[in-house]
Short mmCIF file of C-alpha atoms and ligand atoms in Angstrom, two decimals:
data_model
loop_
_atom_site.label_atom_id
_atom_site.label_comp_id
_atom_site.label_asym_id
_atom_site.label_seq_id
_atom_site.Cartn_x
_atom_site.Cartn_y
_atom_site.Cartn_z
CA UNK A 1 45.76 136.25 -177.28
CA UNK A 2 45.65 134.49 -173.97
CA UNK A 3 48.30 132.09 -172.46
CA UNK A 4 50.46 133.21 -175.57
CA UNK A 5 47.72 131.42 -178.03
CA UNK A 6 45.26 133.06 -180.44
CA UNK A 7 41.97 133.17 -178.28
CA UNK A 8 39.04 130.71 -179.52
CA UNK A 9 35.79 132.45 -178.12
CA UNK A 10 33.08 129.87 -178.13
CA UNK A 11 31.30 131.60 -175.06
CA UNK A 12 28.88 133.46 -177.20
CA UNK A 13 25.91 132.06 -175.80
CA UNK A 14 26.97 133.96 -172.57
CA UNK A 15 27.92 137.49 -174.48
CA UNK A 16 29.36 137.95 -177.83
CA UNK A 17 32.00 140.12 -178.69
CA UNK A 18 31.33 143.58 -179.87
CA UNK A 19 32.44 144.85 -183.42
CA UNK A 20 34.24 148.15 -183.78
CA UNK A 21 31.01 149.73 -185.17
CA UNK A 22 29.31 149.01 -181.64
CA UNK A 23 32.29 150.28 -179.47
CA UNK A 24 32.35 153.60 -182.00
CA UNK A 25 28.87 154.20 -181.49
CA UNK A 26 28.88 154.48 -178.09
CA UNK A 27 32.53 156.71 -177.88
CA UNK A 28 30.87 158.52 -180.68
CA UNK A 29 27.69 159.14 -178.78
CA UNK A 30 30.13 160.61 -175.61
CA UNK A 31 32.33 162.80 -177.87
CA UNK A 32 29.55 164.53 -179.24
CA UNK A 33 26.19 163.86 -178.24
CA UNK A 34 25.85 163.20 -174.52
CA UNK A 35 22.51 164.82 -173.23
CA UNK A 36 19.89 163.09 -171.10
CA UNK A 37 16.92 162.83 -173.28
CA UNK A 38 13.24 164.02 -173.85
CA UNK A 39 13.65 166.80 -171.16
CA UNK A 40 14.97 169.73 -172.83
CA UNK A 41 14.91 171.51 -175.60
CA UNK A 42 18.34 172.58 -176.38
CA UNK A 43 20.10 171.35 -179.44
CA UNK A 44 21.40 168.60 -177.53
CA UNK A 45 19.14 166.98 -175.74
CA UNK A 46 16.77 167.27 -178.84
CA UNK A 47 19.77 165.72 -180.86
CA UNK A 48 20.34 162.65 -178.30
CA UNK A 49 16.19 162.03 -178.00
CA UNK A 50 15.98 162.11 -181.98
CA UNK A 51 18.69 159.16 -182.01
CA UNK A 52 17.19 157.32 -179.10
CA UNK A 53 13.74 157.22 -180.72
CA UNK A 54 15.28 156.58 -184.14
CA UNK A 55 17.13 153.35 -182.33
CA UNK A 56 13.21 152.46 -181.04
CA UNK A 57 11.97 152.62 -184.54
CA UNK A 58 14.83 150.38 -186.06
CA UNK A 59 14.23 148.10 -183.04
CA UNK A 60 10.32 147.81 -184.23
CA UNK A 61 11.70 147.01 -187.81
CA UNK A 62 14.17 144.58 -186.49
CA UNK A 63 11.58 142.24 -184.74
CA UNK A 64 8.50 143.53 -187.03
CA UNK A 65 6.75 144.64 -184.24
CA UNK A 66 3.35 146.57 -185.54
CA UNK A 67 3.96 149.73 -183.34
CA UNK A 68 7.26 151.53 -182.29
CA UNK A 69 5.51 151.96 -178.67
CA UNK A 70 5.55 148.46 -178.17
CA UNK A 71 9.31 148.50 -177.66
CA UNK A 72 10.18 149.18 -174.23
CA UNK A 73 13.84 149.70 -173.21
CA UNK A 74 14.91 147.84 -170.58
CA UNK A 75 18.44 146.72 -169.52
CA UNK A 76 18.11 143.56 -170.49
CA UNK A 77 16.19 140.17 -170.80
CA UNK A 78 16.13 139.69 -167.16
CA UNK A 79 14.60 143.19 -166.28
CA UNK A 80 11.85 142.66 -169.52
CA UNK A 81 10.93 139.26 -168.34
CA UNK A 82 10.50 140.72 -164.61
CA UNK A 83 8.31 143.54 -165.79
CA UNK A 84 5.77 141.22 -166.96
CA UNK A 85 6.24 138.81 -164.43
CA UNK A 86 5.96 142.10 -162.15
CA UNK A 87 2.99 143.89 -163.71
CA UNK A 88 1.35 140.89 -165.27
CA UNK A 89 0.97 139.04 -162.03
CA UNK A 90 -0.10 141.95 -160.53
CA UNK A 91 -2.74 142.17 -162.43
CA UNK A 92 -3.65 139.08 -163.53
CA UNK A 93 -2.45 136.35 -161.60
CA UNK A 94 -4.56 135.29 -158.74
CA UNK A 95 -5.09 132.33 -156.08
CA UNK A 96 -5.90 129.60 -158.03
CA UNK A 97 -4.62 130.55 -160.98
CA UNK A 98 -1.26 128.59 -163.03
CA UNK A 99 1.52 129.87 -165.15
CA UNK A 100 3.35 127.33 -167.61
CA UNK A 101 7.08 127.65 -167.99
CA UNK A 102 9.69 124.86 -169.11
CA UNK A 103 12.00 122.70 -167.23
CA UNK A 104 14.50 124.06 -169.85
CA UNK A 105 14.50 127.44 -168.67
CA UNK A 106 17.03 130.05 -167.82
CA UNK A 107 16.76 131.31 -164.35
CA UNK A 108 15.64 134.70 -165.68
CA UNK A 109 12.26 133.05 -166.98
CA UNK A 110 12.10 130.86 -164.34
CA UNK A 111 12.75 132.54 -160.65
CA UNK A 112 10.25 135.63 -161.23
CA UNK A 113 7.44 133.18 -162.48
CA UNK A 114 8.04 131.00 -159.48
CA UNK A 115 8.40 134.00 -157.30
CA UNK A 116 4.96 135.71 -158.81
CA UNK A 117 3.11 132.22 -158.25
CA UNK A 118 4.54 132.01 -154.52
CA UNK A 119 3.27 135.74 -154.07
CA UNK A 120 -0.14 135.10 -155.62
CA UNK A 121 -1.17 131.88 -154.32
CA UNK A 122 -0.71 130.61 -157.84
CA UNK A 123 0.42 127.32 -159.18
CA UNK A 124 4.02 127.10 -161.73
CA UNK A 125 3.43 123.73 -163.90
CA UNK A 126 6.57 122.82 -165.53
CA UNK A 127 6.53 121.47 -169.20
CA UNK A 128 8.73 118.49 -169.36
CA UNK A 129 11.62 117.51 -172.16
CA UNK A 130 12.48 114.39 -173.91
CA UNK A 131 15.57 112.83 -174.42
CA UNK A 132 16.85 115.16 -177.24
CA UNK A 133 16.00 118.31 -175.23
CA UNK A 134 12.25 119.01 -177.45
CA UNK A 135 9.61 119.93 -175.11
CA UNK A 136 6.89 117.01 -174.48
CA UNK A 137 4.24 118.88 -176.40
CA UNK A 138 1.18 116.76 -175.18
CA UNK A 139 2.16 117.39 -171.75
CA UNK A 140 1.94 121.16 -172.56
CA UNK A 141 -1.60 120.61 -173.97
CA UNK A 142 -2.42 118.81 -171.45
CA UNK A 143 -1.73 121.63 -168.72
CA UNK A 144 -3.26 124.33 -170.57
CA UNK A 145 -6.69 125.16 -169.19
CA UNK A 146 -8.86 128.21 -168.25
CA UNK A 147 -6.56 128.43 -165.09
CA UNK A 148 -3.74 128.86 -167.00
CA UNK A 149 -2.93 132.81 -167.14
CA UNK A 150 0.44 133.18 -169.04
CA UNK A 151 3.09 130.61 -170.64
CA UNK A 152 6.66 131.98 -170.36
CA UNK A 153 9.24 129.90 -172.43
CA UNK A 154 12.80 130.35 -174.21
CA UNK A 155 12.47 130.89 -177.73
CA UNK A 156 15.92 128.82 -177.95
CA UNK A 157 17.40 127.21 -175.05
CA UNK A 158 21.20 128.61 -173.62
CA UNK A 159 21.95 124.89 -172.38
CA UNK A 160 20.33 122.56 -174.88
CA UNK A 161 20.15 124.72 -178.34
CA UNK A 162 16.73 123.77 -178.82
CA UNK A 163 14.44 126.04 -181.09
CA UNK A 164 11.06 125.23 -179.54
CA UNK A 165 7.92 125.15 -181.83
CA UNK A 166 6.82 128.51 -180.31
CA UNK A 167 4.71 129.68 -183.58
CA UNK A 168 2.67 126.42 -182.65
CA UNK A 169 2.69 126.80 -178.93
CA UNK A 170 1.21 130.05 -179.26
CA UNK A 171 -1.37 129.41 -182.25
CA UNK A 172 -2.66 126.46 -179.52
CA UNK A 173 -2.22 128.78 -176.58
CA UNK A 174 -4.18 132.04 -178.28
CA UNK A 175 -7.02 129.37 -179.51
CA UNK A 176 -7.65 129.09 -175.13
CA UNK A 177 -6.98 132.86 -174.88
CA UNK A 178 -3.77 132.19 -173.20
CA UNK A 179 -0.71 135.03 -174.01
CA UNK A 180 2.63 133.77 -174.59
CA UNK A 181 5.86 135.10 -173.36
CA UNK A 182 8.82 134.37 -175.07
CA UNK A 183 12.41 134.71 -173.76
CA UNK A 184 14.26 135.66 -176.75
CA UNK A 185 17.59 135.93 -174.72
CA UNK A 186 19.13 133.22 -177.67
CA UNK A 187 16.78 133.25 -179.98
CA UNK A 188 17.54 137.02 -181.22
CA UNK A 189 21.26 136.48 -182.00
CA UNK A 190 20.55 133.37 -184.13
CA UNK A 191 17.39 133.41 -186.31
CA UNK A 192 14.93 135.88 -188.01
CA UNK A 193 12.26 137.00 -185.04
CA UNK A 194 9.14 138.58 -186.47
CA UNK A 195 6.87 139.05 -183.63
CA UNK A 196 3.91 139.54 -185.43
CA UNK A 197 4.32 136.06 -187.49
CA UNK A 198 5.09 134.51 -184.33
CA UNK A 199 2.02 136.03 -182.59
CA UNK A 200 4.69 136.49 -179.58
CA UNK A 201 2.09 138.55 -176.86
CA UNK A 202 6.09 139.35 -175.30
CA UNK A 203 9.37 138.77 -176.54
CA UNK A 204 12.45 139.84 -174.42
CA UNK A 205 15.85 139.76 -175.37
CA UNK A 206 19.22 141.28 -174.53
CA UNK A 207 21.85 143.78 -176.57
CA UNK A 208 24.89 142.31 -175.29
CA UNK A 209 23.99 138.58 -177.10
CA UNK A 210 23.42 140.26 -180.49
CA UNK A 211 26.92 142.12 -180.98
CA UNK A 212 25.70 145.10 -179.08
CA UNK A 213 26.54 146.63 -175.07
CA UNK A 214 25.36 144.97 -172.00
CA UNK A 215 22.99 146.69 -170.06
CA UNK A 216 20.41 147.35 -172.38
CA UNK A 217 17.71 145.15 -173.75
CA UNK A 218 13.97 145.25 -175.37
CA UNK A 219 10.64 144.35 -173.99
CA UNK A 220 8.23 143.81 -176.82
CA UNK A 221 4.71 143.52 -175.59
CA UNK A 222 1.49 143.85 -177.78
CA UNK A 223 -0.49 147.00 -177.43
CA UNK A 224 -2.96 145.68 -175.56
CA UNK A 225 -1.48 144.11 -172.55
CA UNK A 226 1.30 147.07 -172.38
CA UNK A 227 -2.08 149.68 -172.11
CA UNK A 228 -3.61 147.57 -169.53
CA UNK A 229 -0.63 146.62 -166.97
CA UNK A 230 0.68 148.79 -164.37
CA UNK A 231 4.04 150.37 -164.48
CA UNK A 232 6.92 148.48 -163.14
CA UNK A 233 8.78 151.04 -161.64
CA UNK A 234 8.14 154.36 -160.76
CA UNK A 235 10.10 157.87 -161.16
CA UNK A 236 11.01 160.52 -164.08
CA UNK A 237 9.98 159.87 -167.68
CA UNK A 238 7.00 157.28 -166.74
CA UNK A 239 4.78 160.04 -165.27
CA UNK A 240 2.39 162.72 -166.93
CA UNK A 241 1.16 164.67 -164.08
CA UNK A 242 2.07 164.04 -160.02
CA UNK A 243 -0.05 165.50 -157.75
CA UNK A 244 0.37 164.97 -153.73
CA UNK A 245 -2.36 162.22 -153.45
CA UNK A 246 -2.38 160.79 -156.96
CA UNK A 247 -0.01 160.50 -160.43
CA UNK A 248 -1.18 159.93 -164.08
CA UNK A 249 1.28 157.91 -165.69
CA UNK A 250 2.75 158.40 -169.01
CA UNK A 251 1.77 156.85 -172.41
CA UNK A 252 3.57 154.18 -174.05
CA UNK A 253 6.31 153.32 -174.25
CA UNK A 254 7.32 155.87 -171.22
CA UNK A 255 4.91 154.60 -169.03
CA UNK A 256 7.40 151.16 -168.30
CA UNK A 257 10.40 153.67 -168.80
CA UNK A 258 11.17 155.27 -165.31
CA UNK A 259 14.40 157.09 -164.66
CA UNK A 260 17.29 157.99 -166.88
CA UNK A 261 17.57 155.23 -169.93
CA UNK A 262 20.70 153.85 -171.14
CA UNK A 263 21.33 156.24 -173.91
CA UNK A 264 24.88 155.04 -174.80
CA UNK A 265 23.46 151.12 -174.56
CA UNK A 266 20.46 152.21 -176.99
CA UNK A 267 23.23 153.77 -179.26
CA UNK A 268 25.27 150.69 -179.55
CA UNK A 269 22.16 148.91 -179.77
CA UNK A 270 21.25 150.49 -182.65
CA UNK A 271 24.58 150.22 -184.68
CA UNK A 272 24.46 146.54 -183.38
CA UNK A 273 21.14 145.85 -185.49
CA UNK A 274 22.27 147.54 -188.21
CA UNK A 275 25.53 145.60 -188.21
CA UNK A 276 23.52 142.36 -188.23
CA UNK A 277 21.29 143.78 -191.03
CA UNK A 278 24.43 144.18 -192.99
CA UNK A 279 25.71 140.53 -192.99
CA UNK A 280 22.21 139.44 -192.72
CA UNK A 281 20.81 137.47 -190.12
CA UNK A 282 19.79 134.43 -192.67
CA UNK A 283 23.56 134.50 -193.86
CA UNK A 284 24.28 134.31 -190.10
CA UNK A 285 22.11 131.59 -189.54
CA UNK A 286 23.20 129.45 -192.33
CA UNK A 287 26.72 129.95 -191.77
CA UNK A 288 26.77 128.81 -187.67
CA UNK A 289 24.44 126.11 -188.52
CA UNK A 290 27.06 124.56 -190.98
CA UNK A 291 29.59 125.29 -187.75
CA UNK A 292 26.98 123.43 -185.45
CA UNK A 293 26.71 120.64 -187.94
CA UNK A 294 30.57 120.44 -188.23
CA UNK A 295 31.12 120.23 -184.56
CA UNK A 296 28.67 117.96 -183.65
CA UNK A 297 30.08 115.11 -186.36
CA UNK A 298 33.52 115.85 -184.52
CA UNK A 299 32.86 116.12 -181.23
CA UNK A 300 30.63 112.87 -181.44
CA UNK A 301 33.59 111.28 -182.59
CA UNK A 302 35.25 111.34 -179.29
CA UNK A 303 34.23 108.08 -177.15
CA UNK A 304 32.93 108.96 -173.81
CA UNK A 305 31.57 112.51 -174.85
CA UNK A 306 27.70 112.80 -174.26
CA UNK A 307 26.01 115.89 -175.74
CA UNK A 308 23.07 117.33 -174.07
CA UNK A 309 20.42 118.54 -176.46
CA UNK A 310 20.28 116.95 -180.05
CA UNK A 311 17.01 118.26 -181.23
CA UNK A 312 16.54 118.67 -185.10
CA UNK A 313 15.96 122.36 -184.51
CA UNK A 314 18.54 123.49 -182.75
CA UNK A 315 20.76 126.56 -182.39
CA UNK A 316 24.52 126.73 -182.62
CA UNK A 317 25.93 125.54 -179.11
CA UNK A 318 26.55 122.16 -178.03
CA UNK A 319 26.54 121.23 -174.50
CA UNK A 320 28.52 118.26 -173.35
CA UNK A 321 30.40 116.36 -170.60
CA UNK A 322 33.46 113.82 -171.09
CA UNK A 323 32.59 110.46 -169.47
CA UNK A 324 32.90 111.49 -165.54
CA UNK A 325 35.26 114.01 -165.72
CA UNK A 326 33.95 117.10 -164.10
CA UNK A 327 32.98 119.73 -166.39
CA UNK A 328 34.95 122.28 -164.27
CA UNK A 329 37.97 120.25 -164.81
CA UNK A 330 37.77 119.76 -168.47
CA UNK A 331 36.89 123.82 -168.58
CA UNK A 332 39.86 124.46 -166.75
CA UNK A 333 42.39 122.48 -169.05
CA UNK A 334 40.18 123.57 -172.07
CA UNK A 335 41.06 127.50 -170.92
CA UNK A 336 44.62 126.59 -170.92
CA UNK A 337 44.89 125.90 -174.47
CA UNK A 338 43.52 129.49 -175.11
CA UNK A 339 39.96 128.40 -175.60
CA UNK A 340 36.80 129.93 -173.78
CA UNK A 341 34.10 127.60 -173.21
CA UNK A 342 31.50 127.82 -170.29
CA UNK A 343 31.07 125.09 -167.66
CA UNK A 344 28.35 124.73 -164.61
CA UNK A 345 25.13 125.03 -164.23
CA UNK A 346 24.21 127.89 -166.99
CA UNK A 347 21.67 129.72 -165.20
CA UNK A 348 19.72 126.60 -165.16
CA UNK A 349 19.54 124.51 -161.83
CA UNK A 350 16.36 122.74 -162.14
CA UNK A 351 17.28 121.44 -166.04
CA UNK A 352 20.58 120.26 -164.49
CA UNK A 353 18.41 118.33 -161.80
CA UNK A 354 16.65 116.75 -164.39
CA UNK A 355 19.37 115.90 -166.69
CA UNK A 356 20.88 114.66 -163.29
CA UNK A 357 24.58 116.61 -163.99
CA UNK A 358 26.33 118.83 -162.18
CA UNK A 359 26.68 120.71 -165.03
CA UNK A 360 28.02 120.37 -168.57
CA UNK A 361 30.92 122.23 -170.74
CA UNK A 362 28.94 124.56 -173.49
CA UNK A 363 30.56 125.76 -176.53
CA UNK A 364 28.53 128.39 -178.35
CA UNK A 365 29.18 129.48 -181.71
CA UNK A 366 28.96 133.03 -183.40
CA UNK A 367 29.24 133.87 -187.40
CA UNK A 368 32.90 134.90 -186.57
CA UNK A 369 33.88 131.33 -185.47
CA UNK A 370 35.54 128.87 -187.69
CA UNK A 371 35.75 125.28 -188.67
CA UNK A 372 39.88 125.48 -187.62
CA UNK A 373 38.68 126.53 -184.26
CA UNK A 374 36.42 123.67 -183.68
CA UNK A 375 39.44 121.37 -184.55
CA UNK A 376 41.23 122.89 -181.85
CA UNK A 377 38.40 122.62 -179.57
CA UNK A 378 38.46 118.39 -180.57
CA UNK A 379 42.23 118.09 -179.88
CA UNK A 380 41.29 120.45 -176.59
CA UNK A 381 39.16 117.50 -175.58
CA UNK A 382 41.51 114.65 -176.37
CA UNK A 383 43.95 116.19 -173.87
CA UNK A 384 41.23 116.66 -171.42
CA UNK A 385 40.83 112.80 -171.89
CA UNK A 386 44.38 112.11 -171.95
CA UNK A 387 45.03 114.17 -168.50
CA UNK A 388 42.03 112.91 -166.46
CA UNK A 389 40.65 110.15 -167.90
N1 PMP B 401 17.17 133.57 -171.11
C1 PMP B 401 18.26 132.78 -171.62
C2 PMP B 401 17.83 132.02 -172.45
C3 PMP B 401 19.69 133.55 -171.26
O1 PMP B 401 20.52 132.87 -171.89
C4 PMP B 401 19.94 134.46 -170.71
C5 PMP B 401 21.42 135.03 -170.37
N2 PMP B 401 22.41 133.96 -170.57
C6 PMP B 401 18.95 135.18 -170.33
C7 PMP B 401 17.49 135.23 -170.17
C8 PMP B 401 19.40 136.45 -169.55
O2 PMP B 401 19.81 137.10 -170.20
P1 PMP B 401 20.72 139.06 -169.54
O3 PMP B 401 21.39 138.13 -168.41
O4 PMP B 401 21.16 139.44 -170.58
O5 PMP B 401 19.20 139.76 -168.90
#
């Protein structure tokens, strides 16, 4: 309950709530199995290591990677993208090269590439979107050239909900030998992700947006790139041999997992994957689409309410503004009615500039939300209008 009302949680794109299975997996790990991994021969260390590597195998299955060592545990999508931007940048990006992103990127997939380009004398090219929130693909095709070193785009936009035609983009990019990184922070929670079918060279996501804990995420990378890239961080675990004058690095995936990893997070992520599997991602996606459809119809009927992002392929979130009412004011009143929506720039300031708004109100749905809750949001918006118009 919040403010003595049953909470309506519509901030799932920021983070999802956690099922009891995930919470128990974490507390159970600390109650029974806590130990540092990979470095011991004793019972607990072996047990914790086995559980950790079992989780890696299940992540591989979950995203259908070809090899378990293509799954790198990170602290989240942000770290996964930074890893690639940094290591790929060092290895492959130089003066005169280009990196393509889109205007609809989260800062996590914007700033690392912007900075790498600045550091390495390369140019950042930014694909625009159209009125519905779809990428202007003709612009992307025109931008792609032999100077393009990588394309980094979000699978599903956290602001507009647009599901990008990533398979088509990857196909065209590969024809020109351009690798593609997908920011899957939102995609992973709403669609079946098959990295081989998509052809993605890198896929980054966070556990906490898919019912798992915070502080754990995954970088999937194709073996040929991961083998080739220099390590991102140095320390324990990522080494094979260390001498005073040099170091031999460990094999994959350990080369990219320096230091004591987030074992509790991995246990929680494993529980989240099993939980999603039990419900079925197809079922989740179908129900969320129903919610999206219902909410879109309902909210569209409100006079002066403008929805940002009306792409045909869209995940279950709605960004909107109500007339000239500032999103923070709207969000504050909606909150007082027990409904959690996010307001602001959603870590996508270039996109806000592009849309020419200071921010939006965003309601993002998960499979545990209901149509009755959407009705409550509708009532709350009417209240906002009544109070502030
Ligand atoms: N990309 C997108 C599209 C996101 O929505 C988010 C989280 N809001 C991120 C990247 C970053 O995820 P995290 O903060 O979990 O690393």
